[in-house]
Coordinates of C-alpha atoms and ligand atoms in Angstrom, one line a residue:
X14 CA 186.3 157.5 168.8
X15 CA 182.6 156.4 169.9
X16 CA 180.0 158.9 169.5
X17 CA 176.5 159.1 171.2
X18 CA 173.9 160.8 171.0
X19 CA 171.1 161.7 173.9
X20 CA 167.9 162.5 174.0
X21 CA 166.6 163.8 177.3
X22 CA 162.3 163.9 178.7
X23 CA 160.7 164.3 181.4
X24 CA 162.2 166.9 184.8
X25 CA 165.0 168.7 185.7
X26 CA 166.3 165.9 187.6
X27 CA 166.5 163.7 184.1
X28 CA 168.1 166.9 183.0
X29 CA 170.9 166.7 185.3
X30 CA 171.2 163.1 185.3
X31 CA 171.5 163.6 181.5
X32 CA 174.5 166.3 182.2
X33 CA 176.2 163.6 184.3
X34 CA 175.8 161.2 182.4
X35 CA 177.1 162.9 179.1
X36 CA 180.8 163.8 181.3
X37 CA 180.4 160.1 182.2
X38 CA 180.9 159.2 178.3
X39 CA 183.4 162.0 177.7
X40 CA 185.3 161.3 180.6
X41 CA 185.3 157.6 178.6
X42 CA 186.5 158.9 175.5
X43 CA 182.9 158.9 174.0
X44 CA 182.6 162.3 171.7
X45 CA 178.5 163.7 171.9
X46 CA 176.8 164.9 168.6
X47 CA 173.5 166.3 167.6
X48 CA 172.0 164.0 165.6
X49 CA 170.9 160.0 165.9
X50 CA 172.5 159.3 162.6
X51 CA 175.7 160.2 163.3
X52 CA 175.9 158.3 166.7
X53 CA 177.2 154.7 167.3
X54 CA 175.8 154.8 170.8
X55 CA 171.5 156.3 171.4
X56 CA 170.5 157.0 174.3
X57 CA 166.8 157.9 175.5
X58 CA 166.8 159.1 179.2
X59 CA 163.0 158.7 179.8
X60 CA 160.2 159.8 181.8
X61 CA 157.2 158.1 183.1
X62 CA 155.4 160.4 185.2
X63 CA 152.4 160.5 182.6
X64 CA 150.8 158.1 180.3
X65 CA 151.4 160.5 177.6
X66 CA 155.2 160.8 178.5
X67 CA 155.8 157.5 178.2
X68 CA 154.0 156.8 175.1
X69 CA 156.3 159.3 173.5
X70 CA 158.8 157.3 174.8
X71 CA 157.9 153.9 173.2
X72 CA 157.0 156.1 169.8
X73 CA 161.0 157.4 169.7
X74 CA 161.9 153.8 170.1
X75 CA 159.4 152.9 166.8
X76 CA 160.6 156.2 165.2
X77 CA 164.3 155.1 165.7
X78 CA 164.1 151.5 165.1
X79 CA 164.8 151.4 161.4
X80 CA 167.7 153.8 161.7
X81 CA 169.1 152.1 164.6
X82 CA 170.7 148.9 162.8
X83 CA 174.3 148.6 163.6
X84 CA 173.9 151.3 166.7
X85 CA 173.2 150.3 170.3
X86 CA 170.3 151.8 171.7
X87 CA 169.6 152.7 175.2
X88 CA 166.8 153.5 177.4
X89 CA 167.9 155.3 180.7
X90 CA 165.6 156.7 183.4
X91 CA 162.1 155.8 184.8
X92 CA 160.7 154.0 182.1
X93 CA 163.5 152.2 181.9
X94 CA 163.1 151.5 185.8
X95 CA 159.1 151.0 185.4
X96 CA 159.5 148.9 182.7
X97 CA 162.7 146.9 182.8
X98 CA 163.0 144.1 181.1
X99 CA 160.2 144.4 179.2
X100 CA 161.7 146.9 176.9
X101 CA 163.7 144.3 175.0
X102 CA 160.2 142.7 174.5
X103 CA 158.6 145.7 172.9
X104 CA 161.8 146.6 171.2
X105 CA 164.4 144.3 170.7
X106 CA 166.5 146.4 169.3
X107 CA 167.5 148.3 172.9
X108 CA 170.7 146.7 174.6
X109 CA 170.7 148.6 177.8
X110 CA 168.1 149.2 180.1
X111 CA 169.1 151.2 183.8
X112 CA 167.0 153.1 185.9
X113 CA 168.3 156.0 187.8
X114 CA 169.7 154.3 190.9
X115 CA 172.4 152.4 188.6
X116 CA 174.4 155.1 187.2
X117 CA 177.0 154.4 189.0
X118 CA 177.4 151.3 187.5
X119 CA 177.3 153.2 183.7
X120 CA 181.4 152.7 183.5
X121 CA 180.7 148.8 183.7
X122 CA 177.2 149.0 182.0
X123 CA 179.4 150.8 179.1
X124 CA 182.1 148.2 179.1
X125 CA 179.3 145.5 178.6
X126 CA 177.8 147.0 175.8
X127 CA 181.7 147.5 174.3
X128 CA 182.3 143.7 174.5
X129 CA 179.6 142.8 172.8
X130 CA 176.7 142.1 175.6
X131 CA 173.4 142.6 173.7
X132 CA 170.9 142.8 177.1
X133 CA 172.7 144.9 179.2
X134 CA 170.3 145.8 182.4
X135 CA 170.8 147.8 185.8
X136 CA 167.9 148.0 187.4
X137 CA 168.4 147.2 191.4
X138 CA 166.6 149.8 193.6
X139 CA 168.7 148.5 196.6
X140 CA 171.4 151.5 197.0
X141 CA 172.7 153.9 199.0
X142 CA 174.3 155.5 196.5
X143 CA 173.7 159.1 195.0
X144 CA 175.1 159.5 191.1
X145 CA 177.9 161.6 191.7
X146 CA 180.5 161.9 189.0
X147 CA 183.8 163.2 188.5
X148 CA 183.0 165.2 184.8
X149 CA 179.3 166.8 184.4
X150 CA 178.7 168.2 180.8
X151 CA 176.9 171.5 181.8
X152 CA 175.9 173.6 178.2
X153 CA 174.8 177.1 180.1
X154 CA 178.1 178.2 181.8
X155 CA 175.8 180.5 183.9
X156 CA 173.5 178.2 185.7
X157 CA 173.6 174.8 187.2
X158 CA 171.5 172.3 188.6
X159 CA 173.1 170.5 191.7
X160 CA 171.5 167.5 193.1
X161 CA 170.8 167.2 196.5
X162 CA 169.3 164.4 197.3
X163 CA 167.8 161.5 195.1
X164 CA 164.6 159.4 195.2
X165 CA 161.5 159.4 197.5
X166 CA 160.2 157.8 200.2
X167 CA 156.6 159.0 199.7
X168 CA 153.7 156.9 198.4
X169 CA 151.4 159.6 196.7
X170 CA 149.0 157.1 195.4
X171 CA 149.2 158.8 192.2
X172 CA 153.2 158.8 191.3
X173 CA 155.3 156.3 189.9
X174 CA 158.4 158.2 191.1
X175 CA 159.2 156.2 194.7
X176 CA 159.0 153.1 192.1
X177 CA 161.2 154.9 189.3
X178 CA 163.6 156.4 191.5
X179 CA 164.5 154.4 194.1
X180 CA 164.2 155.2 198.2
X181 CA 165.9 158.7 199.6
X182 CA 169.5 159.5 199.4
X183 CA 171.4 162.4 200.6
X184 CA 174.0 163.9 199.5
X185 CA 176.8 164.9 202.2
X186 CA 176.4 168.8 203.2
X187 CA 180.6 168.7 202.2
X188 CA 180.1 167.0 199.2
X189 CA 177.5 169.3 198.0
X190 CA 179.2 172.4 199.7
X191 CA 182.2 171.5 197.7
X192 CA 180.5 170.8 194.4
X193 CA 178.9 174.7 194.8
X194 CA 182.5 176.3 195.8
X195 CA 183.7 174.0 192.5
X196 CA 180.7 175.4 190.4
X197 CA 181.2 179.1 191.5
X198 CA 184.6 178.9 191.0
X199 CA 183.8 177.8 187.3
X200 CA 181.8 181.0 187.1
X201 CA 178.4 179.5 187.3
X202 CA 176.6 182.4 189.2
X203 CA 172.9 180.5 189.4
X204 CA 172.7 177.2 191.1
X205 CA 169.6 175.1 191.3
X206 CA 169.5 172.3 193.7
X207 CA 167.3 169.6 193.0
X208 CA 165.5 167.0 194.4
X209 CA 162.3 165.3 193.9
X210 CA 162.1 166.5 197.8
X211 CA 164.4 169.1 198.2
X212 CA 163.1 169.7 201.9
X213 CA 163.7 166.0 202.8
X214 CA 167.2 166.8 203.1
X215 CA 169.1 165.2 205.9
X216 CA 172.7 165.6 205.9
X217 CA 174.0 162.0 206.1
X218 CA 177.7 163.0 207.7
X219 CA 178.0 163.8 211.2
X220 CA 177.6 167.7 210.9
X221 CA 173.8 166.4 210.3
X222 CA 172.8 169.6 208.4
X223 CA 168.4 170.2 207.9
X224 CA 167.5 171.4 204.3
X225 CA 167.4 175.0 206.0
X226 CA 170.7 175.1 207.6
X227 CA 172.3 173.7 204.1
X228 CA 170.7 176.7 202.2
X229 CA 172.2 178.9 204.4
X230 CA 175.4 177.0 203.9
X231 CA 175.1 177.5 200.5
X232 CA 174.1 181.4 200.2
X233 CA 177.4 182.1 201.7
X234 CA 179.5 180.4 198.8
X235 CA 181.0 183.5 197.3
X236 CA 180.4 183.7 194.2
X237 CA 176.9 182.9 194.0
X238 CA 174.3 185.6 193.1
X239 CA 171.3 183.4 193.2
X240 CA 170.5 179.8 195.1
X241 CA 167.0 178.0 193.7
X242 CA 165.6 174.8 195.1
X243 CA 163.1 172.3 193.5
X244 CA 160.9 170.7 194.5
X245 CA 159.4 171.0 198.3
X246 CA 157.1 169.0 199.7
X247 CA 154.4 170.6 201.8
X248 CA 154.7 167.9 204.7
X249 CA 158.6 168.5 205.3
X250 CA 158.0 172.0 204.6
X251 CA 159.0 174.4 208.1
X252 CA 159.3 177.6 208.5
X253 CA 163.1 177.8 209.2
X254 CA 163.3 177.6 205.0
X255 CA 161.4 181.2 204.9
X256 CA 163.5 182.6 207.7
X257 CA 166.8 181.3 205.3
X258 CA 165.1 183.4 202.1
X259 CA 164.4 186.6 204.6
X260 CA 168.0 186.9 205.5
X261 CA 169.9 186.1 202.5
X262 CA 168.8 187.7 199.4
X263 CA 171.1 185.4 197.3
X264 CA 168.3 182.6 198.4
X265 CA 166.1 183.3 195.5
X266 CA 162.8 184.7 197.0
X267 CA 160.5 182.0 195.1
X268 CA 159.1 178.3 196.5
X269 CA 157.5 175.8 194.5
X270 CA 155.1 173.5 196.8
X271 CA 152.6 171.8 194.7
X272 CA 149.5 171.5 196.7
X273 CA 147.6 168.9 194.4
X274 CA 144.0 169.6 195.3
X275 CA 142.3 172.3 197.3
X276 CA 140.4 169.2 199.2
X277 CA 141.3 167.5 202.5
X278 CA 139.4 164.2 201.6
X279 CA 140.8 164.1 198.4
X280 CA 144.4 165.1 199.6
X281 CA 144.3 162.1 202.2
X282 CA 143.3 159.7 199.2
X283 CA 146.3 161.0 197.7
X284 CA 148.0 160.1 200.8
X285 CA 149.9 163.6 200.7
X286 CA 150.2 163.6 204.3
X287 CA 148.8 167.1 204.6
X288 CA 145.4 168.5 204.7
X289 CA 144.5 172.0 203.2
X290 CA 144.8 174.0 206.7
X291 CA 148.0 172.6 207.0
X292 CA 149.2 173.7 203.7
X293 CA 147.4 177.0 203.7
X294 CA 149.6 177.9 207.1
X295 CA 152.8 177.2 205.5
X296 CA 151.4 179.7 202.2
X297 CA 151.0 182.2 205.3
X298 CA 154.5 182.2 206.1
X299 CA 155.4 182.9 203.1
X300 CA 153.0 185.9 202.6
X301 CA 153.9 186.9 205.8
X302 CA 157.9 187.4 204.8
X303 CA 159.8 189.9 204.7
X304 CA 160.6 189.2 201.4
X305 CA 158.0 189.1 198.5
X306 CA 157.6 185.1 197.9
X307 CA 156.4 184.1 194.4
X308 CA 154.8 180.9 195.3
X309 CA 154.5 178.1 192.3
X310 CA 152.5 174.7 192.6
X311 CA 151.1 171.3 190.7
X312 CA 147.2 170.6 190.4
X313 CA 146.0 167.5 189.4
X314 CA 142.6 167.3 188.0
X315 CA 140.1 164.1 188.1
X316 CA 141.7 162.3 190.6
X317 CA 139.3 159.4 191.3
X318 CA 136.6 160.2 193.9
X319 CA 137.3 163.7 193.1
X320 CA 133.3 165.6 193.1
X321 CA 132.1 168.4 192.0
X322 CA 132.5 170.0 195.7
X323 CA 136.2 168.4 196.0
X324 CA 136.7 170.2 192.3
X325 CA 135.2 173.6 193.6
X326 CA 137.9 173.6 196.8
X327 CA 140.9 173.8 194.1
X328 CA 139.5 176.3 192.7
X329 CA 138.9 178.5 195.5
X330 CA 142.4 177.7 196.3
X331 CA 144.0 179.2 193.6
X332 CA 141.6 182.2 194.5
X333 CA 143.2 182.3 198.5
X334 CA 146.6 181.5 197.3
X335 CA 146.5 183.5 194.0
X336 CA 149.9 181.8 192.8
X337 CA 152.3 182.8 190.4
X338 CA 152.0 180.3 188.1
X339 CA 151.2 176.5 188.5
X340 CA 151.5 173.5 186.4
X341 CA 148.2 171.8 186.0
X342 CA 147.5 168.3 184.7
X343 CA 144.4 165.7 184.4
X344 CA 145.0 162.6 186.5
X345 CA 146.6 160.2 184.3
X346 CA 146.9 156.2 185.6
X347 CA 150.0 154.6 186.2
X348 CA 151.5 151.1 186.7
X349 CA 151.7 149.6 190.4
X350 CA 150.6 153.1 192.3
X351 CA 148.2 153.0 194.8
X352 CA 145.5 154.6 193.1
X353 CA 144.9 151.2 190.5
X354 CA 142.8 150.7 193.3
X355 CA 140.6 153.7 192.9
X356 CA 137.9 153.5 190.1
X357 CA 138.9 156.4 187.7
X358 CA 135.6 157.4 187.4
X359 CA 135.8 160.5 184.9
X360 CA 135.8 160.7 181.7
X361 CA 138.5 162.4 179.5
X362 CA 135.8 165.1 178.5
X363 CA 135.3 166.0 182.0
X364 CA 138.8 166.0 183.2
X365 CA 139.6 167.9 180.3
X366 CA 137.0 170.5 181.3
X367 CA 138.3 170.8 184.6
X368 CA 142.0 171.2 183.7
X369 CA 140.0 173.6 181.1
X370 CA 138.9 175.7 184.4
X371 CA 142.0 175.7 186.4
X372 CA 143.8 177.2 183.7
X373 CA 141.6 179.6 182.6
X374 CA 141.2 181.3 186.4
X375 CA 144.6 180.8 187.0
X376 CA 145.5 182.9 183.9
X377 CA 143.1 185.3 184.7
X378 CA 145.3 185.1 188.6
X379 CA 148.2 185.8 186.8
X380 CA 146.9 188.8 184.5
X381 CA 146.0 190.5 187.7
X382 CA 149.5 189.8 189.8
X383 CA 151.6 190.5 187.1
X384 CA 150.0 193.8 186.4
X385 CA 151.4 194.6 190.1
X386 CA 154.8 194.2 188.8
X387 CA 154.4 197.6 185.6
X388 CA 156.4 200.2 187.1
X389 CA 159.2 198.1 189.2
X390 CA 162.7 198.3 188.6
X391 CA 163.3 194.0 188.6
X392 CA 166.7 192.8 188.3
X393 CA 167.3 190.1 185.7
X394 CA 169.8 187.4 185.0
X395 CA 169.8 187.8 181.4
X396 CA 169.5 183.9 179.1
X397 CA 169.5 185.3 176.1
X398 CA 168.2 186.8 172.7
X399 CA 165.1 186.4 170.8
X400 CA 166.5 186.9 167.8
X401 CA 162.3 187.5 166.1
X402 CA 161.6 189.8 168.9
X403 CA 164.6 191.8 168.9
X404 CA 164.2 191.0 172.6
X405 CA 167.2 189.7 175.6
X406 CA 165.1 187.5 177.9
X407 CA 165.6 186.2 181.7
X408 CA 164.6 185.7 184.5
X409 CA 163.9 187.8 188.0
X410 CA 164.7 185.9 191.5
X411 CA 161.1 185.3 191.6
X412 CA 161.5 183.2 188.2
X413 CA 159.0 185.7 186.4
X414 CA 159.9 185.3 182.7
X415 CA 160.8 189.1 181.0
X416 CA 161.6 190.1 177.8
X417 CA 163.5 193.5 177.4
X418 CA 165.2 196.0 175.1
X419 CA 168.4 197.8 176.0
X420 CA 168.9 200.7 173.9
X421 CA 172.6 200.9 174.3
X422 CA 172.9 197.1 172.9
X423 CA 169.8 196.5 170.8
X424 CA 171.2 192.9 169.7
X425 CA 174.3 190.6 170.4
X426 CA 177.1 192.6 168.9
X427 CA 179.1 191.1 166.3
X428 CA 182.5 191.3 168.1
X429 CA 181.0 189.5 170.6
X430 CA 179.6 191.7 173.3
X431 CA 176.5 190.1 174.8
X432 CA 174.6 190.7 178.3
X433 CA 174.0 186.8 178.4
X434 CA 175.0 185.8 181.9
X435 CA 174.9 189.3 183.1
X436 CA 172.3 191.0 185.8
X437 CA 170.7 194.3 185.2
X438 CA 168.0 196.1 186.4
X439 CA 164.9 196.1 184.1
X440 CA 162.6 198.5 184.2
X441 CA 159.2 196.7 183.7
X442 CA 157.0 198.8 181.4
X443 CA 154.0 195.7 180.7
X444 CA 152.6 192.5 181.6
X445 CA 151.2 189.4 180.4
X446 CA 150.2 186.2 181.7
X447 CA 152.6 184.6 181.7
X448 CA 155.6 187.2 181.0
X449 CA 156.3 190.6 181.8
X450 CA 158.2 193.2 179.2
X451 CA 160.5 196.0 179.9
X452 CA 163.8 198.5 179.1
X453 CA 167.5 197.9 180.6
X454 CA 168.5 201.4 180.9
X455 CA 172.4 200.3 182.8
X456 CA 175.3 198.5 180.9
X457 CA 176.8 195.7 183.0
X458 CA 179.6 197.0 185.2
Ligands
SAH27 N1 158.1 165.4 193.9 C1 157.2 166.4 193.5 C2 156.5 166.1 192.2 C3 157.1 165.4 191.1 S1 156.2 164.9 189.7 C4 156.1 166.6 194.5 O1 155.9 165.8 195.3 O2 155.5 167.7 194.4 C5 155.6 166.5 189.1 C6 154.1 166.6 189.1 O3 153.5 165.7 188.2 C7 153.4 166.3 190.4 O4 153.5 167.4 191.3 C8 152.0 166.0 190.0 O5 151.3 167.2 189.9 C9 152.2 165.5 188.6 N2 151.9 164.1 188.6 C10 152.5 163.1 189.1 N3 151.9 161.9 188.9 C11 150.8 162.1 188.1 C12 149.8 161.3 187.6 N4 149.7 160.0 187.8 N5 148.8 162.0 186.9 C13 148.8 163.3 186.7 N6 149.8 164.1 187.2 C14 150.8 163.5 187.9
SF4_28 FE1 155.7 161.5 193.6 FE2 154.7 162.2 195.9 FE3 157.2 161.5 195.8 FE4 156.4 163.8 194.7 S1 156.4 163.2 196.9 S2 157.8 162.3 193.8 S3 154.4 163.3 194.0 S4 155.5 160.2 195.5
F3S29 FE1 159.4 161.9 184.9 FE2 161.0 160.5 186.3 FE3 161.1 163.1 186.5 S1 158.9 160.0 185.9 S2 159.1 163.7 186.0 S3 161.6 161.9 184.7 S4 161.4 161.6 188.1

């Protein structure tokens, strides 16, 4: 039997793509195992979205070359898409190159590489087709990501993804109300779905579902105890989404819409196709729920052109907002976007400095909001043990991180008797920046 081994960067949608691509293999008689050396068959499903995450990329492939003789090696994903053929240039000892939008050709790709082909490529952008597979290898049997719909048809100036990822495709609303019925059915009681634009959504069939009208859809799959979505885009965002969340509490109440920048002029040389009134009304709606909405976003920092004023409207921003937590990053250039054109006039010291900012107010944010949450009885859909902390950990509907004790079961009992999986009500006794800690007083019923 041929055995591979995978190693997965980059987002949750390389994640999942990873998941179907491993029952892909199985489904082929291909057996997964932990470790390179043990593999006939390496596979790096890669990310661009970064210089810095694809440099790690091309070091793996340096790393690995030596122990690699008498193993195919592939490179899956977007720098696989970015860079195509190139690859086999800069390291001739990858056979297989594919992009995203090929996967469905991995069966053929894989009988290729069988027969001997030692440049094996699929790397056409020109499909319809969404990656959907008959076997998905899934390792938590609690939660699940589900894809919705692949691709983008953006052009932030920044972002390699429209180039890495291909043009939008949705998924049927049958095909993905059947793969949630198939999932709860399995037991999965969390479901993620995933997009790069989750909000995009338009149901290709004739029912002709909206992105609102399939989360409704979806919160009424019995089974399900909580329904997540990532990521929206502030453009396609409307307010039907928040109406969803305030009438179905298994819609988890938390929205990640990266704003970017604070600043109109530089969101418009982003070409984000909002300004910041436009996204400060749809943070209203969500503050003005009946539900309480943690809100999430991206920052980028440095963004050519941006000035010292541009910089000081991000950060009063996060002040108006005063998000739950946010990923922040420093401008970083990438191959054929828009923004080549731009001079990236900062330096690294002063990009650092402002990503140095962001993150210190926006911890200081966070200190404050999660204080809010001491006292509260949250209920948490428990991941797991720390084993150091003598700690269970998980996660509230509004994705807030805690860490707990639970007298009655102190630690994973030896004949087996966990709360993994399980939701209880925590009591939250303190908070951190970024976490919050508490006591489980209730075993699951
Ligand atoms: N589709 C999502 C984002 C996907 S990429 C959206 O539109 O919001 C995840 C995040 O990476 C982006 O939100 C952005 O903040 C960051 N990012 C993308 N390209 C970048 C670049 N060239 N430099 C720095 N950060 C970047
Ligand atoms: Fe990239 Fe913009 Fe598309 Fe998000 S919406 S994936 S940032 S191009
Ligand atoms: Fe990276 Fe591609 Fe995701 S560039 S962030 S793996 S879409």
């Amino acid at each position: 039997m041929k055995k591979f081994y995978i190693e997965t960067f980059g987002c949750q949608m390389n994640v999942h793509d990873s998941e179907k691509v491993i029952g892909t293999l199985v489904g082929r008689g291909y057996s997964q195992v932990e470790t390179p050396d043990e593999a006939d068959l390496l596979l790096y499903n890669t990310c661009s979205i970064r210089d810095k995450a694809e440099q790690k990329v091309f070091n793996r492939l340096v790393e690995i070359k030596k122990r690699s003789r008498d193993k195919v090696v592939g490179v899956l994903g977007c720098v696989a898409q970015q860079e195509g053929e190139k690859i086999f240039e800069r390291a001739p000892h990858v056979s297989l190159v594919a992009g995203s939008a090929s996967y469905n050709r991995l069966p053929e790709m894989l009988v290729q590489i069988e027969t001997g082909h030692r440049r094996v490529t699929g790397l056409s952008l020109e499909t319809e087709d969404t990656f959907e597979v008959p076997f998905t290898r899934r390792d938590n049997p609690h939660k699940a990501f589900l894809t919705i719909i692949e691709g983008c048809d953006k052009s932030c100036a920044y972002c390699v993804v429209p180039m890495t990822r291909g043009p939008e495709r949705s998924r049927t609303s049958a095909s993905v109300l059947d793969e949630a019925r198939r999932l709860a059915a399995e037991g999965y009681t969390e479901i993620t779905l995933l997009g790069q634009n989750v909000n995009s959504y338009r149901d290709p069939s004739p029912a002709g579902l909206d992105f609102a009208q399939l989360l409704r859809r979806i919160g009424q799959v019995d089974g399900l105890r909580r329904v997540r979505f990532t990521t929206s885009h502030p453009r396609d965002f409307v307010k039907d989404i928040i109406d969803a969340i305030d009438e179905n509490p298994i819609l988890c109440n938390h929205i990640h819409l990266p704003v970017q920048s604070g600043s109109t002029s530089i969101l418009s040389r982003m070409q984000r196709l909002y300004t910041r009134e436009e996204y400060l009304r749809r943070i209203n709606w969500m503050k003005n729920a009946r539900r309480d909405i943690a809100i999430t976003s991206d920052i980028i920092v440095g963004f050519p052109g941006e000035t010292d004023a541009d910089f000081e409207q991000t950060l009063r921003l996060l002040e108006e907002v005063r998000y739950d937590s946010i990923f922040s990053f420093k401008y970083s250039q990438r191959p054929n976007t828009p923004a080549l054109q731009y001079e990236d006039h900062l330096t690294e010291e002063e990009k650092s400095r402002r990503l140095t900012i962001v993150q210190e107010r926006q911890r200081q944010i966070q200190l404050e909001r999660n204080a809010n949450y001491v006292g509260a009885i949250e209920e948490v859909h428990i991941d797991g043990y720390n084993r150091a902390t003598r700690q269970w950990l998980g996660k509230t509907s509004q994705h807030k991180q805690v860490c707990f004790t639970h007298p009655m079961l102190p630690e994973p009992a030896s004949g087996g008797a966990t709360l993994e999986g399980t939701y209880l009500p925590v009591r939250i006794t303190r908070s951190g920046p970024v976490s919050l800690a508490g006591e489980a007083a209730v075993l699951p019923n």
